[in-house]
Amino acid sequence: MRSFVVAKVIIVNQNNEILLLRRSKTDTRRPGQWDLPGGWVDEGEEVGAAAVREAQEEAGINLTAPRLIFAMSEVSDDSDSGTWIAFTERVTKTPAVQLSFEHDAFEWVPIAQVLSKMEYHRWQKMLQYIVANKLLQADNDANA
């Protein structure tokens, strides 16, 4: 059994839309599914730095101060020990998106519609918790 950590980032624009990336049809895990920017945390890498790196690599977006809003650990589908961590950052202007080879499309989706686009059960669980607890709303309050 191995351990791994995945860092994702929920990027929210000025219209309260979240950036979703569609995984390439050739992706080995969940091809064609909508996802959030993010991925594996490298050995010795700080988790927040991994979220920033992944947003740059996958979407060409430079983040400055992502805020930790969710974490869960459980046994993965292949019996490994996994930890999934989510950050959020609100951008004041919708940035241009430059997709990597890992994704073939992107959309800015209203927060209320994001759950209907997500198929992966862990992201659904995470987003349900975040929406129910108004954790993205806290960004609005902090910036008001």
PDB file of C-alpha atoms in Angstrom:
ATOM      1  CA  MET A   1       0.000   0.000   0.000  1.00  0.00           C
ATOM      2  CA  ARG A   2       1.232   3.482  -0.835  1.00  0.00           C
ATOM      3  CA  SER A   3       0.194   6.942   0.319  1.00  0.00           C
ATOM      4  CA  PHE A   4      -0.520   9.886  -1.918  1.00  0.00           C
ATOM      5  CA  VAL A   5      -1.834  13.448  -1.701  1.00  0.00           C
ATOM      6  CA  VAL A   6      -3.855  15.274  -4.354  1.00  0.00           C
ATOM      7  CA  ALA A   7      -4.187  19.075  -4.291  1.00  0.00           C
ATOM      8  CA  LYS A   8      -7.018  20.756  -6.214  1.00  0.00           C
ATOM      9  CA  VAL A   9      -7.931  24.408  -6.531  1.00  0.00           C
ATOM     10  CA  ILE A  10     -11.362  25.951  -6.965  1.00  0.00           C
ATOM     11  CA  ILE A  11     -10.782  29.142  -8.929  1.00  0.00           C
ATOM     12  CA  VAL A  12     -13.755  31.500  -8.625  1.00  0.00           C
ATOM     13  CA  ASN A  13     -14.123  34.466 -10.963  1.00  0.00           C
ATOM     14  CA  GLN A  14     -15.883  37.798 -10.450  1.00  0.00           C
ATOM     15  CA  ASN A  15     -19.164  36.269 -11.728  1.00  0.00           C
ATOM     16  CA  ASN A  16     -19.109  33.510  -9.067  1.00  0.00           C
ATOM     17  CA  GLU A  17     -18.218  30.916 -11.686  1.00  0.00           C
ATOM     18  CA  ILE A  18     -15.772  28.070 -11.101  1.00  0.00           C
ATOM     19  CA  LEU A  19     -13.180  26.965 -13.626  1.00  0.00           C
ATOM     20  CA  LEU A  20     -13.704  23.375 -14.759  1.00  0.00           C
ATOM     21  CA  LEU A  21     -11.337  21.488 -17.039  1.00  0.00           C
ATOM     22  CA  ARG A  22     -12.401  18.489 -19.126  1.00  0.00           C
ATOM     23  CA  ARG A  23      -9.945  15.628 -18.950  1.00  0.00           C
ATOM     24  CA  SER A  24      -8.604  14.535 -22.327  1.00  0.00           C
ATOM     25  CA  LYS A  25     -10.244  11.518 -23.951  1.00  0.00           C
ATOM     26  CA  THR A  26      -6.845   9.786 -23.842  1.00  0.00           C
ATOM     27  CA  ASP A  27      -6.450  10.290 -20.069  1.00  0.00           C
ATOM     28  CA  THR A  28      -5.999   7.010 -18.201  1.00  0.00           C
ATOM     29  CA  ARG A  29      -8.135   8.163 -15.242  1.00  0.00           C
ATOM     30  CA  ARG A  30     -11.661   9.443 -15.855  1.00  0.00           C
ATOM     31  CA  PRO A  31     -11.281  10.418 -19.556  1.00  0.00           C
ATOM     32  CA  GLY A  32     -13.778  13.039 -20.719  1.00  0.00           C
ATOM     33  CA  GLN A  33     -14.873  13.966 -17.197  1.00  0.00           C
ATOM     34  CA  TRP A  34     -14.961  17.489 -15.838  1.00  0.00           C
ATOM     35  CA  ASP A  35     -12.393  18.220 -13.160  1.00  0.00           C
ATOM     36  CA  LEU A  36     -10.779  21.008 -11.175  1.00  0.00           C
ATOM     37  CA  PRO A  37      -7.204  22.153 -11.772  1.00  0.00           C
ATOM     38  CA  GLY A  38      -4.848  20.134  -9.623  1.00  0.00           C
ATOM     39  CA  GLY A  39      -3.052  16.867  -9.216  1.00  0.00           C
ATOM     40  CA  TRP A  40      -0.499  14.831  -7.313  1.00  0.00           C
ATOM     41  CA  VAL A  41       1.658  16.526  -4.693  1.00  0.00           C
ATOM     42  CA  ASP A  42       5.306  15.706  -5.380  1.00  0.00           C
ATOM     43  CA  GLU A  43       7.519  14.162  -2.704  1.00  0.00           C
ATOM     44  CA  GLY A  44       8.654  16.929  -0.331  1.00  0.00           C
ATOM     45  CA  GLU A  45       6.427  19.561  -1.977  1.00  0.00           C
ATOM     46  CA  GLU A  46       4.259  21.826   0.179  1.00  0.00           C
ATOM     47  CA  VAL A  47       0.584  21.154  -0.577  1.00  0.00           C
ATOM     48  CA  GLY A  48      -0.350  24.788  -1.277  1.00  0.00           C
ATOM     49  CA  ALA A  49       2.624  25.108  -3.620  1.00  0.00           C
ATOM     50  CA  ALA A  50       1.412  22.011  -5.467  1.00  0.00           C
ATOM     51  CA  ALA A  51      -2.019  23.611  -5.995  1.00  0.00           C
ATOM     52  CA  VAL A  52      -0.365  26.761  -7.391  1.00  0.00           C
ATOM     53  CA  ARG A  53       1.939  24.697  -9.634  1.00  0.00           C
ATOM     54  CA  GLU A  54      -0.909  22.551 -10.953  1.00  0.00           C
ATOM     55  CA  ALA A  55      -3.095  25.597 -11.776  1.00  0.00           C
ATOM     56  CA  GLN A  56      -0.182  27.005 -13.787  1.00  0.00           C
ATOM     57  CA  GLU A  57       0.630  23.724 -15.534  1.00  0.00           C
ATOM     58  CA  GLU A  58      -2.937  22.716 -16.380  1.00  0.00           C
ATOM     59  CA  ALA A  59      -4.632  26.068 -17.047  1.00  0.00           C
ATOM     60  CA  GLY A  60      -1.841  28.650 -17.379  1.00  0.00           C
ATOM     61  CA  ILE A  61      -3.227  30.571 -14.389  1.00  0.00           C
ATOM     62  CA  ASN A  62      -0.925  32.130 -11.796  1.00  0.00           C
ATOM     63  CA  LEU A  63      -2.453  32.042  -8.327  1.00  0.00           C
ATOM     64  CA  THR A  64      -1.161  34.192  -5.490  1.00  0.00           C
ATOM     65  CA  ALA A  65      -2.799  33.072  -2.233  1.00  0.00           C
ATOM     66  CA  PRO A  66      -4.995  29.992  -2.407  1.00  0.00           C
ATOM     67  CA  ARG A  67      -6.889  29.311   0.814  1.00  0.00           C
ATOM     68  CA  LEU A  68      -7.303  25.777   2.211  1.00  0.00           C
ATOM     69  CA  ILE A  69     -11.004  24.901   2.484  1.00  0.00           C
ATOM     70  CA  PHE A  70     -11.310  21.101   2.470  1.00  0.00           C
ATOM     71  CA  ALA A  71      -9.359  17.917   3.155  1.00  0.00           C
ATOM     72  CA  MET A  72     -10.301  14.260   3.424  1.00  0.00           C
ATOM     73  CA  SER A  73      -8.370  11.050   3.709  1.00  0.00           C
ATOM     74  CA  GLU A  74      -9.607   7.576   2.904  1.00  0.00           C
ATOM     75  CA  VAL A  75      -8.611   4.359   1.225  1.00  0.00           C
ATOM     76  CA  SER A  76      -8.589   4.853  -2.533  1.00  0.00           C
ATOM     77  CA  ASP A  77     -10.268   2.615  -5.096  1.00  0.00           C
ATOM     78  CA  ASP A  78      -7.059   0.594  -5.460  1.00  0.00           C
ATOM     79  CA  SER A  79      -6.508   0.186  -1.676  1.00  0.00           C
ATOM     80  CA  ASP A  80      -3.924   2.951  -1.310  1.00  0.00           C
ATOM     81  CA  SER A  81      -4.113   5.622   1.376  1.00  0.00           C
ATOM     82  CA  GLY A  82      -5.150   8.902  -0.235  1.00  0.00           C
ATOM     83  CA  THR A  83      -5.618  12.454   0.947  1.00  0.00           C
ATOM     84  CA  TRP A  84      -7.548  14.924  -1.200  1.00  0.00           C
ATOM     85  CA  ILE A  85      -7.059  18.602  -0.388  1.00  0.00           C
ATOM     86  CA  ALA A  86      -8.890  21.570  -1.922  1.00  0.00           C
ATOM     87  CA  PHE A  87      -7.911  25.217  -1.982  1.00  0.00           C
ATOM     88  CA  THR A  88      -9.782  28.178  -3.371  1.00  0.00           C
ATOM     89  CA  GLU A  89      -8.782  31.490  -4.798  1.00  0.00           C
ATOM     90  CA  ARG A  90     -11.042  34.267  -6.051  1.00  0.00           C
ATOM     91  CA  VAL A  91      -9.767  36.191  -9.044  1.00  0.00           C
ATOM     92  CA  THR A  92     -10.945  39.736  -9.688  1.00  0.00           C
ATOM     93  CA  LYS A  93     -10.756  39.374 -13.475  1.00  0.00           C
ATOM     94  CA  THR A  94     -11.447  36.174 -15.404  1.00  0.00           C
ATOM     95  CA  PRO A  95      -8.001  34.991 -16.531  1.00  0.00           C
ATOM     96  CA  ALA A  96      -7.206  33.573 -19.945  1.00  0.00           C
ATOM     97  CA  VAL A  97      -7.000  29.779 -19.796  1.00  0.00           C
ATOM     98  CA  GLN A  98      -4.200  27.910 -21.563  1.00  0.00           C
ATOM     99  CA  LEU A  99      -4.895  24.178 -21.413  1.00  0.00           C
ATOM    100  CA  SER A 100      -2.179  21.564 -21.082  1.00  0.00           C
ATOM    101  CA  PHE A 101      -2.236  18.275 -22.993  1.00  0.00           C
ATOM    102  CA  GLU A 102      -4.102  16.709 -20.044  1.00  0.00           C
ATOM    103  CA  HIS A 103      -7.334  18.578 -20.862  1.00  0.00           C
ATOM    104  CA  ASP A 104      -9.239  19.341 -24.052  1.00  0.00           C
ATOM    105  CA  ALA A 105     -11.820  21.924 -22.925  1.00  0.00           C
ATOM    106  CA  PHE A 106     -12.655  24.342 -20.135  1.00  0.00           C
ATOM    107  CA  GLU A 107     -15.746  26.129 -18.869  1.00  0.00           C
ATOM    108  CA  TRP A 108     -16.500  28.765 -16.257  1.00  0.00           C
ATOM    109  CA  VAL A 109     -19.555  27.275 -14.545  1.00  0.00           C
ATOM    110  CA  PRO A 110     -21.889  28.957 -12.026  1.00  0.00           C
ATOM    111  CA  ILE A 111     -21.327  27.536  -8.564  1.00  0.00           C
ATOM    112  CA  ALA A 112     -24.914  26.212  -8.419  1.00  0.00           C
ATOM    113  CA  GLN A 113     -24.320  24.116 -11.571  1.00  0.00           C
ATOM    114  CA  VAL A 114     -20.889  22.682 -10.785  1.00  0.00           C
ATOM    115  CA  LEU A 115     -22.235  19.643  -8.915  1.00  0.00           C
ATOM    116  CA  SER A 116     -24.291  18.548 -11.920  1.00  0.00           C
ATOM    117  CA  LYS A 117     -21.147  18.483 -14.104  1.00  0.00           C
ATOM    118  CA  MET A 118     -18.905  16.564 -11.706  1.00  0.00           C
ATOM    119  CA  GLU A 119     -18.989  12.774 -11.995  1.00  0.00           C
ATOM    120  CA  TYR A 120     -16.121  11.786  -9.702  1.00  0.00           C
ATOM    121  CA  HIS A 121     -17.601  10.819  -6.334  1.00  0.00           C
ATOM    122  CA  ARG A 122     -14.829  12.407  -4.271  1.00  0.00           C
ATOM    123  CA  TRP A 123     -15.216  15.802  -5.969  1.00  0.00           C
ATOM    124  CA  GLN A 124     -18.989  15.557  -5.569  1.00  0.00           C
ATOM    125  CA  LYS A 125     -18.582  14.885  -1.846  1.00  0.00           C
ATOM    126  CA  MET A 126     -16.096  17.752  -1.506  1.00  0.00           C
ATOM    127  CA  LEU A 127     -18.240  20.240  -3.438  1.00  0.00           C
ATOM    128  CA  GLN A 128     -21.412  19.276  -1.565  1.00  0.00           C
ATOM    129  CA  TYR A 129     -19.635  20.013   1.708  1.00  0.00           C
ATOM    130  CA  ILE A 130     -18.167  23.293   0.438  1.00  0.00           C
ATOM    131  CA  VAL A 131     -21.505  24.531  -0.934  1.00  0.00           C
ATOM    132  CA  ALA A 132     -23.515  23.395   2.107  1.00  0.00           C
ATOM    133  CA  ASN A 133     -21.120  25.210   4.441  1.00  0.00           C
ATOM    134  CA  LYS A 134     -20.872  28.306   2.221  1.00  0.00           C
ATOM    135  CA  LEU A 135     -17.088  28.089   2.159  1.00  0.00           C
ATOM    136  CA  LEU A 136     -16.856  29.869  -1.179  1.00  0.00           C
ATOM    137  CA  GLN A 137     -19.120  32.594   0.198  1.00  0.00           C
ATOM    138  CA  ALA A 138     -16.413  33.316   2.766  1.00  0.00           C
ATOM    139  CA  ASP A 139     -14.288  34.623  -0.129  1.00  0.00           C
ATOM    140  CA  ASN A 140     -16.996  37.188  -0.898  1.00  0.00           C
ATOM    141  CA  ASP A 141     -17.185  38.251   2.744  1.00  0.00           C
ATOM    142  CA  ALA A 142     -13.408  38.587   3.029  1.00  0.00           C
ATOM    143  CA  ASN A 143     -13.195  40.706  -0.110  1.00  0.00           C
ATOM    144  CA  ALA A 144     -16.196  42.916   0.656  1.00  0.00           C
TER     145      ALA A 144
END
